[in-house]
PDB file of N, CA and C in Angstrom:
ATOM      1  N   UNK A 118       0.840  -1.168   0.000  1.00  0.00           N
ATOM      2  CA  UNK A 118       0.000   0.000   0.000  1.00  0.00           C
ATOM      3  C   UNK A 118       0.884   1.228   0.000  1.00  0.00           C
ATOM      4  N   UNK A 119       0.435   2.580  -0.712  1.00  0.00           N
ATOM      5  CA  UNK A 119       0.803   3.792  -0.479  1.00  0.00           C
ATOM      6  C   UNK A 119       0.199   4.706   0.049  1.00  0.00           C
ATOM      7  N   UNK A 120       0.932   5.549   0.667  1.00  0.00           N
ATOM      8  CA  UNK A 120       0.318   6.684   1.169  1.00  0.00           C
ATOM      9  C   UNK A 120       1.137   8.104   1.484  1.00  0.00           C
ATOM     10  N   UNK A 121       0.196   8.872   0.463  1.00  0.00           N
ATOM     11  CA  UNK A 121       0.654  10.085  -0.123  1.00  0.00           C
ATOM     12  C   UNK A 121       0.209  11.234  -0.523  1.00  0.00           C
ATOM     13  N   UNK A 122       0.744  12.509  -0.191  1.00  0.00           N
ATOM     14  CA  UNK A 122      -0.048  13.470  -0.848  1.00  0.00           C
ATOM     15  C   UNK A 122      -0.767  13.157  -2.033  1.00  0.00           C
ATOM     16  N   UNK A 123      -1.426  14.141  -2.219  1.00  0.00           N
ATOM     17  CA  UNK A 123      -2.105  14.278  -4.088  1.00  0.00           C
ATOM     18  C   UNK A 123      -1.127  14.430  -5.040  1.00  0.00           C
ATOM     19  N   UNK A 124      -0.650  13.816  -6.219  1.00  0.00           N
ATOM     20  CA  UNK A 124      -0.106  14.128  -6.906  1.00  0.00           C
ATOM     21  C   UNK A 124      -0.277  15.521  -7.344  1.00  0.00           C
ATOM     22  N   UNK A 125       1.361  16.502  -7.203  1.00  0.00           N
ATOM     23  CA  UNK A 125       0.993  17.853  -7.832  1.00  0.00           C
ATOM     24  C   UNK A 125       1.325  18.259  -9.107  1.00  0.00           C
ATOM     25  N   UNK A 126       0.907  17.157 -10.013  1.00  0.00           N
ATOM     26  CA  UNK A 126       0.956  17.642 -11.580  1.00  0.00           C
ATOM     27  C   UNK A 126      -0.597  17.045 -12.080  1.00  0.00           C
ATOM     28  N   UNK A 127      -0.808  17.443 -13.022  1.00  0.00           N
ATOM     29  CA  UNK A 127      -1.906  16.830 -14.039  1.00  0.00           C
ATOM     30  C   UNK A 127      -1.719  16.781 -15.512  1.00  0.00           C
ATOM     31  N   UNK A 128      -1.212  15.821 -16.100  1.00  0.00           N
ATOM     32  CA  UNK A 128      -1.137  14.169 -15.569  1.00  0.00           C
ATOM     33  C   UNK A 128       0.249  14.319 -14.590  1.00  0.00           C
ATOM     34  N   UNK A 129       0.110  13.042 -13.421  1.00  0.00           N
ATOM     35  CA  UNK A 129       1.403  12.646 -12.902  1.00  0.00           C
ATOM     36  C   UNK A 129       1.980  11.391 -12.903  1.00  0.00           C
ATOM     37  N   UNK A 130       3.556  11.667 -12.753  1.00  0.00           N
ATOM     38  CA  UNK A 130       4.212  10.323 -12.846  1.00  0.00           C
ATOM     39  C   UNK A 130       3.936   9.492 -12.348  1.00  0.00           C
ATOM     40  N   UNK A 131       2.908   9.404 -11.030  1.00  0.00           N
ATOM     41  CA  UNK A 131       2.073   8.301 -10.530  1.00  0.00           C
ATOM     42  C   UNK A 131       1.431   8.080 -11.619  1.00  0.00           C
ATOM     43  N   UNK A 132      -0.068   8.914 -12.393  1.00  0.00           N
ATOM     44  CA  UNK A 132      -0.721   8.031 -13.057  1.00  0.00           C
ATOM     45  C   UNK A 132      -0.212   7.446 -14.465  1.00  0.00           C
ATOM     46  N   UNK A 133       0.930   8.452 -15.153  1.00  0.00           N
ATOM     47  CA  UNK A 133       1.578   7.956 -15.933  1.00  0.00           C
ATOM     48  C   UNK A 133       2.234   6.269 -16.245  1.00  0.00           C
ATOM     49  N   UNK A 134       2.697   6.309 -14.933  1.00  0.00           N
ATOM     50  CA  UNK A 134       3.094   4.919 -14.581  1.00  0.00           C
ATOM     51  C   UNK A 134       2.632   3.698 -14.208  1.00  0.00           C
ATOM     52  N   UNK A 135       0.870   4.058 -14.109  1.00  0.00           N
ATOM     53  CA  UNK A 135      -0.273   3.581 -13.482  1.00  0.00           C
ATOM     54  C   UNK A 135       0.825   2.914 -12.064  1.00  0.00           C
ATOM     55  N   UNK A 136       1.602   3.712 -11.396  1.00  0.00           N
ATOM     56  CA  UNK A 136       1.729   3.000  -9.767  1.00  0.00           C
ATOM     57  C   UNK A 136       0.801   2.895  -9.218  1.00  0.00           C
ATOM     58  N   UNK A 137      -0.231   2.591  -9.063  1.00  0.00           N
ATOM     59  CA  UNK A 137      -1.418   2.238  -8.113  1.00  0.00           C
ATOM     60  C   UNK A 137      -1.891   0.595  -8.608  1.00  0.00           C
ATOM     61  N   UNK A 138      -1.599   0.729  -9.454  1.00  0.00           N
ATOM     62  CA  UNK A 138      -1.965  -1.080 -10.315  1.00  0.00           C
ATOM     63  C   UNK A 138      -1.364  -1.972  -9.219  1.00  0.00           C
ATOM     64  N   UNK A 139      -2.682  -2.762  -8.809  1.00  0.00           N
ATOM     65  CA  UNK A 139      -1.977  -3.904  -8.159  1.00  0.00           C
ATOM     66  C   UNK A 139      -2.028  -3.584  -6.436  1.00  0.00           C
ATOM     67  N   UNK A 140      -2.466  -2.277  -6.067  1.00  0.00           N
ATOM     68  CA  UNK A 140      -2.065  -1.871  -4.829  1.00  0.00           C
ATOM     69  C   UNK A 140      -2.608  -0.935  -4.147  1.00  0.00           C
ATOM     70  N   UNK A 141      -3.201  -1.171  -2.312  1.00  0.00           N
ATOM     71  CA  UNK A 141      -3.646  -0.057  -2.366  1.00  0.00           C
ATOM     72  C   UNK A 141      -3.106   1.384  -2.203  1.00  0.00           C
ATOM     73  N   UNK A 142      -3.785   2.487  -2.596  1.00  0.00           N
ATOM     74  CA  UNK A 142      -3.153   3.910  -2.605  1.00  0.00           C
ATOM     75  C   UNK A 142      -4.026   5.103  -2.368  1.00  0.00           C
ATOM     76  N   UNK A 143      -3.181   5.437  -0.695  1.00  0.00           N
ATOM     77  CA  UNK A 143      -4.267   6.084   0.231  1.00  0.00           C
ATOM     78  C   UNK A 143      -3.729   7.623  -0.029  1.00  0.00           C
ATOM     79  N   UNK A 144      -4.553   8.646   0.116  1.00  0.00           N
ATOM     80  CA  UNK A 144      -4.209  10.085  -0.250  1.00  0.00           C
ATOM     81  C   UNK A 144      -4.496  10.641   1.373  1.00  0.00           C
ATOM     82  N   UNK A 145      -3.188  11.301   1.699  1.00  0.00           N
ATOM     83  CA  UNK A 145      -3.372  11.862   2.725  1.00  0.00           C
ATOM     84  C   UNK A 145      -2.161  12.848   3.372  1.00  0.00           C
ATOM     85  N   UNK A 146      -1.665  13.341   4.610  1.00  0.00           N
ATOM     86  CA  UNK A 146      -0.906  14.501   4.545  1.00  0.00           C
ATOM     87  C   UNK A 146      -0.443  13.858   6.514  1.00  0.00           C
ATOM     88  N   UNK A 147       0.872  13.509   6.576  1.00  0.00           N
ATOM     89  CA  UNK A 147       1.212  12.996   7.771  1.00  0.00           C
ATOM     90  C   UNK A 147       0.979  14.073   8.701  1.00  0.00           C
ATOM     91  N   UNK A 148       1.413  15.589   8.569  1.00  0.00           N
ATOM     92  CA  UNK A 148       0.994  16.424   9.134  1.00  0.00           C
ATOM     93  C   UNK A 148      -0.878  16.579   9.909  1.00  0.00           C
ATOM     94  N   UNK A 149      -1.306  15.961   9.522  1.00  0.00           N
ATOM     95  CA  UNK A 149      -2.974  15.749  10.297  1.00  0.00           C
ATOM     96  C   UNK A 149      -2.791  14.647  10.450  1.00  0.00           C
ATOM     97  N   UNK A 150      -2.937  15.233  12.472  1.00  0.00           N
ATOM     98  CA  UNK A 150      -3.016  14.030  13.327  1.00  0.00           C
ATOM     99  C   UNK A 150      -3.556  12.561  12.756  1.00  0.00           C
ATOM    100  N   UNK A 151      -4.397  12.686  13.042  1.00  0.00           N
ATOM    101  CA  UNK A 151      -5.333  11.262  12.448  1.00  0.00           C
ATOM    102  C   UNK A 151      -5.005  10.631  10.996  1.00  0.00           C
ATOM    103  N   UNK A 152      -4.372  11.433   9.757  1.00  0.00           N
ATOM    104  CA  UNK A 152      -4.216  11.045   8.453  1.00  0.00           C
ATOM    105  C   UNK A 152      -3.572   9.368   8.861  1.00  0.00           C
ATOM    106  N   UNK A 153      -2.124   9.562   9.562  1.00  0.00           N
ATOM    107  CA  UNK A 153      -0.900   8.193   9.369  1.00  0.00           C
ATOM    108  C   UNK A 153      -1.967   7.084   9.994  1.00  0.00           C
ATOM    109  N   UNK A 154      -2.936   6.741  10.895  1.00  0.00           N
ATOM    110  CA  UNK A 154      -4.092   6.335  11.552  1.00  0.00           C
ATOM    111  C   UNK A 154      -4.121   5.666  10.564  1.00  0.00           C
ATOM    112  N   UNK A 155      -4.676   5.929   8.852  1.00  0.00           N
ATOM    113  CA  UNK A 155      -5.598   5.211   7.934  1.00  0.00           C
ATOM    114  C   UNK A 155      -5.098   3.658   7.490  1.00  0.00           C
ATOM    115  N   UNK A 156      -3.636   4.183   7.775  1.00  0.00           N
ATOM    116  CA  UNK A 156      -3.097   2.778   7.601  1.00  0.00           C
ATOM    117  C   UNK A 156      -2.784   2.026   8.382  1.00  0.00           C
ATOM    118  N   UNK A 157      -3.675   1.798   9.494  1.00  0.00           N
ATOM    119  CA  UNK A 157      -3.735   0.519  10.501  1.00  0.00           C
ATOM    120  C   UNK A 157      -4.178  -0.693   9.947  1.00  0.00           C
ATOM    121  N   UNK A 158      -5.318  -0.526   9.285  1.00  0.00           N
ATOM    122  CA  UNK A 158      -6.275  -1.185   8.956  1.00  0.00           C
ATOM    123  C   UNK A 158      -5.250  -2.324   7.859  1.00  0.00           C
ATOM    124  N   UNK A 159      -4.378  -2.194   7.437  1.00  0.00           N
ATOM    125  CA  UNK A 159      -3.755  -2.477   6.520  1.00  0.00           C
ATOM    126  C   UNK A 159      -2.674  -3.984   6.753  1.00  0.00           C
ATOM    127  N   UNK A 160      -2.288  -3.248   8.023  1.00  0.00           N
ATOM    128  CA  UNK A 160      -1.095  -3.762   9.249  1.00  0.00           C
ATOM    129  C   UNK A 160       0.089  -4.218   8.125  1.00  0.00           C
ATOM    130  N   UNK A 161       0.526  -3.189   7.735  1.00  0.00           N
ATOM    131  CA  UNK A 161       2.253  -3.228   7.718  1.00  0.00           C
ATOM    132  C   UNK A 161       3.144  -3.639   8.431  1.00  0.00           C
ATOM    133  N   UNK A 162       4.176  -4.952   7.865  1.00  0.00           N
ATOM    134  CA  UNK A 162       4.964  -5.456   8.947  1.00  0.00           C
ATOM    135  C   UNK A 162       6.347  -4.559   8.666  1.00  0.00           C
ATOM    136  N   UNK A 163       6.350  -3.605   7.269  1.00  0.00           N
ATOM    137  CA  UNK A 163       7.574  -2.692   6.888  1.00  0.00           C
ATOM    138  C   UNK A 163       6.900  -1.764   6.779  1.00  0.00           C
ATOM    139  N   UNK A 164       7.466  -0.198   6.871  1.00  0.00           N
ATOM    140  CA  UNK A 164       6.678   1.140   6.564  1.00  0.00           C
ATOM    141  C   UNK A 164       7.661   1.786   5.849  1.00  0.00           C
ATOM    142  N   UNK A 165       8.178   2.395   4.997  1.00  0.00           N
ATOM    143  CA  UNK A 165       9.629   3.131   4.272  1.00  0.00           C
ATOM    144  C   UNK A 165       8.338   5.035   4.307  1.00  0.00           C
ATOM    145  N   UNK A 166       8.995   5.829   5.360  1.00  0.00           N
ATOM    146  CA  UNK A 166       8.764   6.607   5.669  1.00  0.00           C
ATOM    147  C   UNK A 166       9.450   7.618   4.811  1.00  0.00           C
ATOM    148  N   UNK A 167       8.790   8.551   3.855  1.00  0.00           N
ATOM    149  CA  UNK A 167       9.969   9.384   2.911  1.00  0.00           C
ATOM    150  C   UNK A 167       8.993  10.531   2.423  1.00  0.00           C
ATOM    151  N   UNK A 168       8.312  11.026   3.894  1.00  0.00           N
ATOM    152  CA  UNK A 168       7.276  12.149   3.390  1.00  0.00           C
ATOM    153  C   UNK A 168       8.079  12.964   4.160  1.00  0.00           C
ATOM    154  N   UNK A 169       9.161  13.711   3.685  1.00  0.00           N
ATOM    155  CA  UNK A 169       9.492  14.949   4.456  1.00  0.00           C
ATOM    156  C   UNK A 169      10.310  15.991   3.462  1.00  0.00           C
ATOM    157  N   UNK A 170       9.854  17.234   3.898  1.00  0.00           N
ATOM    158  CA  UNK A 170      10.401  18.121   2.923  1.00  0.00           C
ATOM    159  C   UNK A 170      12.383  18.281   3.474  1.00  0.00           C
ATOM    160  N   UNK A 171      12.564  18.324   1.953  1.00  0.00           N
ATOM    161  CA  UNK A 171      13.746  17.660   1.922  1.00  0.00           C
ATOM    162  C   UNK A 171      15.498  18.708   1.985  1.00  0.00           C
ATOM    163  N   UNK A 172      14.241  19.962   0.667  1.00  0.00           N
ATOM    164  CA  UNK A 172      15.106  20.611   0.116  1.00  0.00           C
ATOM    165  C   UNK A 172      15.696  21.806   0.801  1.00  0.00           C
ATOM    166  N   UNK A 173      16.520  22.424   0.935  1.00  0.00           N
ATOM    167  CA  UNK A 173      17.241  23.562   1.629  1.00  0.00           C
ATOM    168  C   UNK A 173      16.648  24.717   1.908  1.00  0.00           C
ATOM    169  N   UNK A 174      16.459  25.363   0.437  1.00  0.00           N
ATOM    170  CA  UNK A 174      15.756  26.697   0.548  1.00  0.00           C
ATOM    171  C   UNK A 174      14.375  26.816   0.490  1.00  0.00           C
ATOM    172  N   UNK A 175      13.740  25.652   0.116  1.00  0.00           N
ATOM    173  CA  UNK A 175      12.115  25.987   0.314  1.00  0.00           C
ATOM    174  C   UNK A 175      12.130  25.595   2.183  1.00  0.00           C
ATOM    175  N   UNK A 176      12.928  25.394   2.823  1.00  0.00           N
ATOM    176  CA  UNK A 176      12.799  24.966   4.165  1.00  0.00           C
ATOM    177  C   UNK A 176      13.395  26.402   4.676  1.00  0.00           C
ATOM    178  N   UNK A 177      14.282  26.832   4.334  1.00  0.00           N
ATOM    179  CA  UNK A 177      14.235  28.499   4.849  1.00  0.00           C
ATOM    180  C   UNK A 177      13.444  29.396   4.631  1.00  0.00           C
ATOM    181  N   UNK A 178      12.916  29.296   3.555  1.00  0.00           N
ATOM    182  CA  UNK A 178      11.541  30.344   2.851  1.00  0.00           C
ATOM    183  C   UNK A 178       9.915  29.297   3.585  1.00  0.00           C
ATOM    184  N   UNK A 179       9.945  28.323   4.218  1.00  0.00           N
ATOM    185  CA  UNK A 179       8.939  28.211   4.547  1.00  0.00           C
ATOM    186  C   UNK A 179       9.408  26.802   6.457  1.00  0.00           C
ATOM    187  N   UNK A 180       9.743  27.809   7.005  1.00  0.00           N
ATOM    188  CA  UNK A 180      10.592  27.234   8.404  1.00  0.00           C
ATOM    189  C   UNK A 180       9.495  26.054   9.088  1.00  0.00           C
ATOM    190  N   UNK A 181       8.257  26.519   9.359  1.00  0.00           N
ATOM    191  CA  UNK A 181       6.862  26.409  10.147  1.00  0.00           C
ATOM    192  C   UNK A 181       6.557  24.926   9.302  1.00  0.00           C
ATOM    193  N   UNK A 182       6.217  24.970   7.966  1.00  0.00           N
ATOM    194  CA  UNK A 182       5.969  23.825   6.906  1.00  0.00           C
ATOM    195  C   UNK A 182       6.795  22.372   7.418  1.00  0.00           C
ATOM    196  N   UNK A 183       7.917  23.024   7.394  1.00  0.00           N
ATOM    197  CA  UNK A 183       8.738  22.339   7.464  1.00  0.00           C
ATOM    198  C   UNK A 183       8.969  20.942   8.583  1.00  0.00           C
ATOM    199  N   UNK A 184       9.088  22.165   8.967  1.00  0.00           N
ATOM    200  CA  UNK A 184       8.907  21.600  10.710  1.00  0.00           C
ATOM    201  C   UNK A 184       7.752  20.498  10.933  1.00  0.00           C
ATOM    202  N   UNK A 185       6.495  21.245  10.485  1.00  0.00           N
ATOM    203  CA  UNK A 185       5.340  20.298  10.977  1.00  0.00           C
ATOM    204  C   UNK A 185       5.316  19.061  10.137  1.00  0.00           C
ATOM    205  N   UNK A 186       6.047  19.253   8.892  1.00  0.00           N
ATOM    206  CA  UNK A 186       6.313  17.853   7.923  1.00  0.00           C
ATOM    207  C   UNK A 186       7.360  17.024   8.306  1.00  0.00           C
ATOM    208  N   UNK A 187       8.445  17.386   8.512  1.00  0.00           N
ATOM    209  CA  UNK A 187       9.662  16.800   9.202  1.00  0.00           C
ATOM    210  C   UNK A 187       9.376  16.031  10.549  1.00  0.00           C
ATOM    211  N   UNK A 188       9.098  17.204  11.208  1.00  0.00           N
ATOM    212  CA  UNK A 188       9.329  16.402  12.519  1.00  0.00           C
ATOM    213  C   UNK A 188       7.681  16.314  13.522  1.00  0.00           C
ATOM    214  N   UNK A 189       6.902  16.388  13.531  1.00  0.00           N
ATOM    215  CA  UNK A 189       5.668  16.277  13.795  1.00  0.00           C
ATOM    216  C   UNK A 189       5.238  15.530  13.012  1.00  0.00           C
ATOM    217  N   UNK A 190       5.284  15.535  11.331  1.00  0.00           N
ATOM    218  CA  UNK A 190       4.640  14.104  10.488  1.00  0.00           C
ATOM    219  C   UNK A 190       5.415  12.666  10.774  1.00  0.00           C
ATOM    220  N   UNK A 191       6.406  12.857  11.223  1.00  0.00           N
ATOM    221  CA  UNK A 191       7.221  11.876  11.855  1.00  0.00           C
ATOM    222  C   UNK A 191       6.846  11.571  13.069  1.00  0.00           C
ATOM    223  N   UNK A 192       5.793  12.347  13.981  1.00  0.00           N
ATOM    224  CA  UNK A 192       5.813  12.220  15.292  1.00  0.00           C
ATOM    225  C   UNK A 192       4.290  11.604  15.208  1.00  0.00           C
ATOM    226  N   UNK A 193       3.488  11.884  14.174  1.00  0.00           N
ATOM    227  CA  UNK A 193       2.371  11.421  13.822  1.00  0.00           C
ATOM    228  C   UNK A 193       1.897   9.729  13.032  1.00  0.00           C
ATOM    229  N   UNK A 194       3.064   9.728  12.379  1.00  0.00           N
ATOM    230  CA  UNK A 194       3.392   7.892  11.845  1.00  0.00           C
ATOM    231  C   UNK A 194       4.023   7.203  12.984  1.00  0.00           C
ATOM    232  N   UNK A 195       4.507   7.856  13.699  1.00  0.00           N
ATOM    233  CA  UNK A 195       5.184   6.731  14.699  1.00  0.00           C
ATOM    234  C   UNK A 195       3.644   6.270  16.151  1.00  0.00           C
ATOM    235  N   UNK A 196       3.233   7.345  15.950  1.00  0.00           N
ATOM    236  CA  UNK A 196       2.156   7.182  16.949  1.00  0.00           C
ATOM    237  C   UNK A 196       1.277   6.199  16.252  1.00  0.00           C
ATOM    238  N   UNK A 197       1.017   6.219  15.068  1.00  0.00           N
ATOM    239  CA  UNK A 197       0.006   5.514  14.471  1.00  0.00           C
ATOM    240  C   UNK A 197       0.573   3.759  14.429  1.00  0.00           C
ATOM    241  N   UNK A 198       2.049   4.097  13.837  1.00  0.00           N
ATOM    242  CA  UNK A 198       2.982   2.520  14.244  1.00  0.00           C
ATOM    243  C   UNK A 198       2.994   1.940  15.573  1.00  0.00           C
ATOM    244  N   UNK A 199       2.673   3.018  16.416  1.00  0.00           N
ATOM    245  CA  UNK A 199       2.670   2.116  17.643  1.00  0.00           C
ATOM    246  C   UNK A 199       1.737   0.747  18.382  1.00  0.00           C
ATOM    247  N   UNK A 200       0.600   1.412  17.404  1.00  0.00           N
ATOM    248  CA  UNK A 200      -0.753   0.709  17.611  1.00  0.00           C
ATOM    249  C   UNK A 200      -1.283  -0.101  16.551  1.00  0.00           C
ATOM    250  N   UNK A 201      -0.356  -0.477  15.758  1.00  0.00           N
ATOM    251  CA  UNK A 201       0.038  -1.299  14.891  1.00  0.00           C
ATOM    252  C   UNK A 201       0.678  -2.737  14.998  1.00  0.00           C
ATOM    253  N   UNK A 202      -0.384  -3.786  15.126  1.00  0.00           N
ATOM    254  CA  UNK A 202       0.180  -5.623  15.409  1.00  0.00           C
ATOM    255  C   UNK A 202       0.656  -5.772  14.358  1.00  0.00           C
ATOM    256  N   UNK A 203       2.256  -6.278  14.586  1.00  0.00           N
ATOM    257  CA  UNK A 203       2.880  -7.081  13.203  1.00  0.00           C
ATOM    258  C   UNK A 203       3.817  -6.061  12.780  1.00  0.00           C
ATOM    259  N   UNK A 204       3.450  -4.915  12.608  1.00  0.00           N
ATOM    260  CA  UNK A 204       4.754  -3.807  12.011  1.00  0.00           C
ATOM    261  C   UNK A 204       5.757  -4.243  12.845  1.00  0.00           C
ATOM    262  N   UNK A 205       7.413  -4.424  11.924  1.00  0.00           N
ATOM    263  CA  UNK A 205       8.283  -4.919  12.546  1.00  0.00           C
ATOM    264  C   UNK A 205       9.464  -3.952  12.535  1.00  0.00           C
ATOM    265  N   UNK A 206       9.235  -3.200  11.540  1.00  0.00           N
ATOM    266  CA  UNK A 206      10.386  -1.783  11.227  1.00  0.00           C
ATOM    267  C   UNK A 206       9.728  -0.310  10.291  1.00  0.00           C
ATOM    268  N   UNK A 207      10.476   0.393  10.444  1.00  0.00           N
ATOM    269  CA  UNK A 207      10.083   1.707  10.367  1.00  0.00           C
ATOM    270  C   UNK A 207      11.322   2.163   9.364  1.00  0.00           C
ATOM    271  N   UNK A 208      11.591   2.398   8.266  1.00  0.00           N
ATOM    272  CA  UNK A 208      12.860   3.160   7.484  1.00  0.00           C
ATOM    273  C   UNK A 208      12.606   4.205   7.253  1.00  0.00           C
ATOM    274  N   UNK A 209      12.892   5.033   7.685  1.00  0.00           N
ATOM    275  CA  UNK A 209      12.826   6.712   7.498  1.00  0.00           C
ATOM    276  C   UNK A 209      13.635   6.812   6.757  1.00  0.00           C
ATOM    277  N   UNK A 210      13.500   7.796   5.714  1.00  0.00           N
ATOM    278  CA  UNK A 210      14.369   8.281   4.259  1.00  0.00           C
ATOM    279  C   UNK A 210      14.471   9.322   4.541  1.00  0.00           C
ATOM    280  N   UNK A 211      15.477   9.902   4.849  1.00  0.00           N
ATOM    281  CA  UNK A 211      15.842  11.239   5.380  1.00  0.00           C
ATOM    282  C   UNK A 211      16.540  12.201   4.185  1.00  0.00           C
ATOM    283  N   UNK A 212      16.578  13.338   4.626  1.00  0.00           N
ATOM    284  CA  UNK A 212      17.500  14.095   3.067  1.00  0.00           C
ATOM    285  C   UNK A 212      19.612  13.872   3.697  1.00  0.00           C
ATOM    286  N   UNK A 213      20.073  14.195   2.204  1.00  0.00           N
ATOM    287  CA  UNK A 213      21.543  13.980   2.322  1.00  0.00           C
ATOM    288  C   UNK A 213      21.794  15.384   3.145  1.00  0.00           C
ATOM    289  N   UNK A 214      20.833  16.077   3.610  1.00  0.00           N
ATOM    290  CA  UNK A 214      21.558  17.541   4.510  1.00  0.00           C
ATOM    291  C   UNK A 214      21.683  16.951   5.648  1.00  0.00           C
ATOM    292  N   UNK A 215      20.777  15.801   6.194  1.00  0.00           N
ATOM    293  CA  UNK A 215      20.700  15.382   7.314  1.00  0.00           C
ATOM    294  C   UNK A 215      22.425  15.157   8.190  1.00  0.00           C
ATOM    295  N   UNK A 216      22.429  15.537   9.495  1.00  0.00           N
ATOM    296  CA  UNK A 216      23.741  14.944   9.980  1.00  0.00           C
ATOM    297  C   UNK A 216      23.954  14.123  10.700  1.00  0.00           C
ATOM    298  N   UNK A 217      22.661  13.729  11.159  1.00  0.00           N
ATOM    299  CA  UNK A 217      22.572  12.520  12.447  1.00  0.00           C
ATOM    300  C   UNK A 217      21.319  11.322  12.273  1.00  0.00           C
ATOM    301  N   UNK A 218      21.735  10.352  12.211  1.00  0.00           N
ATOM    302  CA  UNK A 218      20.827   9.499  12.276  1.00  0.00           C
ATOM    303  C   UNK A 218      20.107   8.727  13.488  1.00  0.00           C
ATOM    304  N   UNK A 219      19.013   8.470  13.367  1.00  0.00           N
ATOM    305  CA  UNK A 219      18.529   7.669  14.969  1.00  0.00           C
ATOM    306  C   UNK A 219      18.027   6.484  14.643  1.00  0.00           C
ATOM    307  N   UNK A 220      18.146   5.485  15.282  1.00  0.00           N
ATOM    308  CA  UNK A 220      17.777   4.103  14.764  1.00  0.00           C
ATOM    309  C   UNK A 220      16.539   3.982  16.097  1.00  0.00           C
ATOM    310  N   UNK A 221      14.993   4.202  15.923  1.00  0.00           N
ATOM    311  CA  UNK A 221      13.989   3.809  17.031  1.00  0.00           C
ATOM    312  C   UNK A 221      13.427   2.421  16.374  1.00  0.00           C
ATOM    313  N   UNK A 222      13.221   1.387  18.007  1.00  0.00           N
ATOM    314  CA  UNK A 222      12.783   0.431  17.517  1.00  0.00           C
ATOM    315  C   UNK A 222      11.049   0.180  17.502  1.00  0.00           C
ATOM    316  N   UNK A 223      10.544  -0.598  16.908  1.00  0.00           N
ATOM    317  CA  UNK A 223       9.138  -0.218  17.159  1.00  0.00           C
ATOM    318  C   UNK A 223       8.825  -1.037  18.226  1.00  0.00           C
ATOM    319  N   UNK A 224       8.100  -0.575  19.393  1.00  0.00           N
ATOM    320  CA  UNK A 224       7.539  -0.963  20.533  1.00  0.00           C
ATOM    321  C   UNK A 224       6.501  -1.805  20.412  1.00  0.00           C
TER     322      UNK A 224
END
């Protein structure tokens, strides 16, 4: 399963590629509480976490965004993983600015 903003083109390389064939694909925004929630129902025993804004200067020109995508949408999937039977790992895809890594295990 996926789960992801709205594609922001029309057409996009999602539907271009028909990635949804074969799979489900949930539209939603980690930043709202309840969104990472939708995928309980699902029970992921892997999650590859790679919703965070990444880039340099749209993160200085927009600090607040950032933040609540980075590290609060991160604080919002892990809450939702917690209450999750069977999820066995969590891979966060972080950007190459990053300088520190944290390895959390899932509880």
């Amino acid at each position: 399963m996926g789960y992801a903003l709205p594609p922001p083109t029309n057409p996009s390389l999602f539907e271009l590629a028909d990635v949804a064939f074969g799979m489900v694909s949930l539209t939603g925004n980690v930043r709202d509480l309840d969104q990472p929630s939708s995928i309980q129902s699902h029970r992921p025993e892997v999650i590859f976490h790679m919703a965070a804004q990444a880039l340099v200067r749209p993160s200085y020109q927009n600090p607040v965004e950032t933040y609540a995508t980075n590290v609060m949408g991160m604080v919002n999937l892990l809450d939702a993983v917690r209450r999750i039977p069977g999820t066995r790992v969590v891979v966060n895809v972080t950007s190459d600015k990053c300088r520190e890594h944290i390895i959390c295990p899932v509880l």
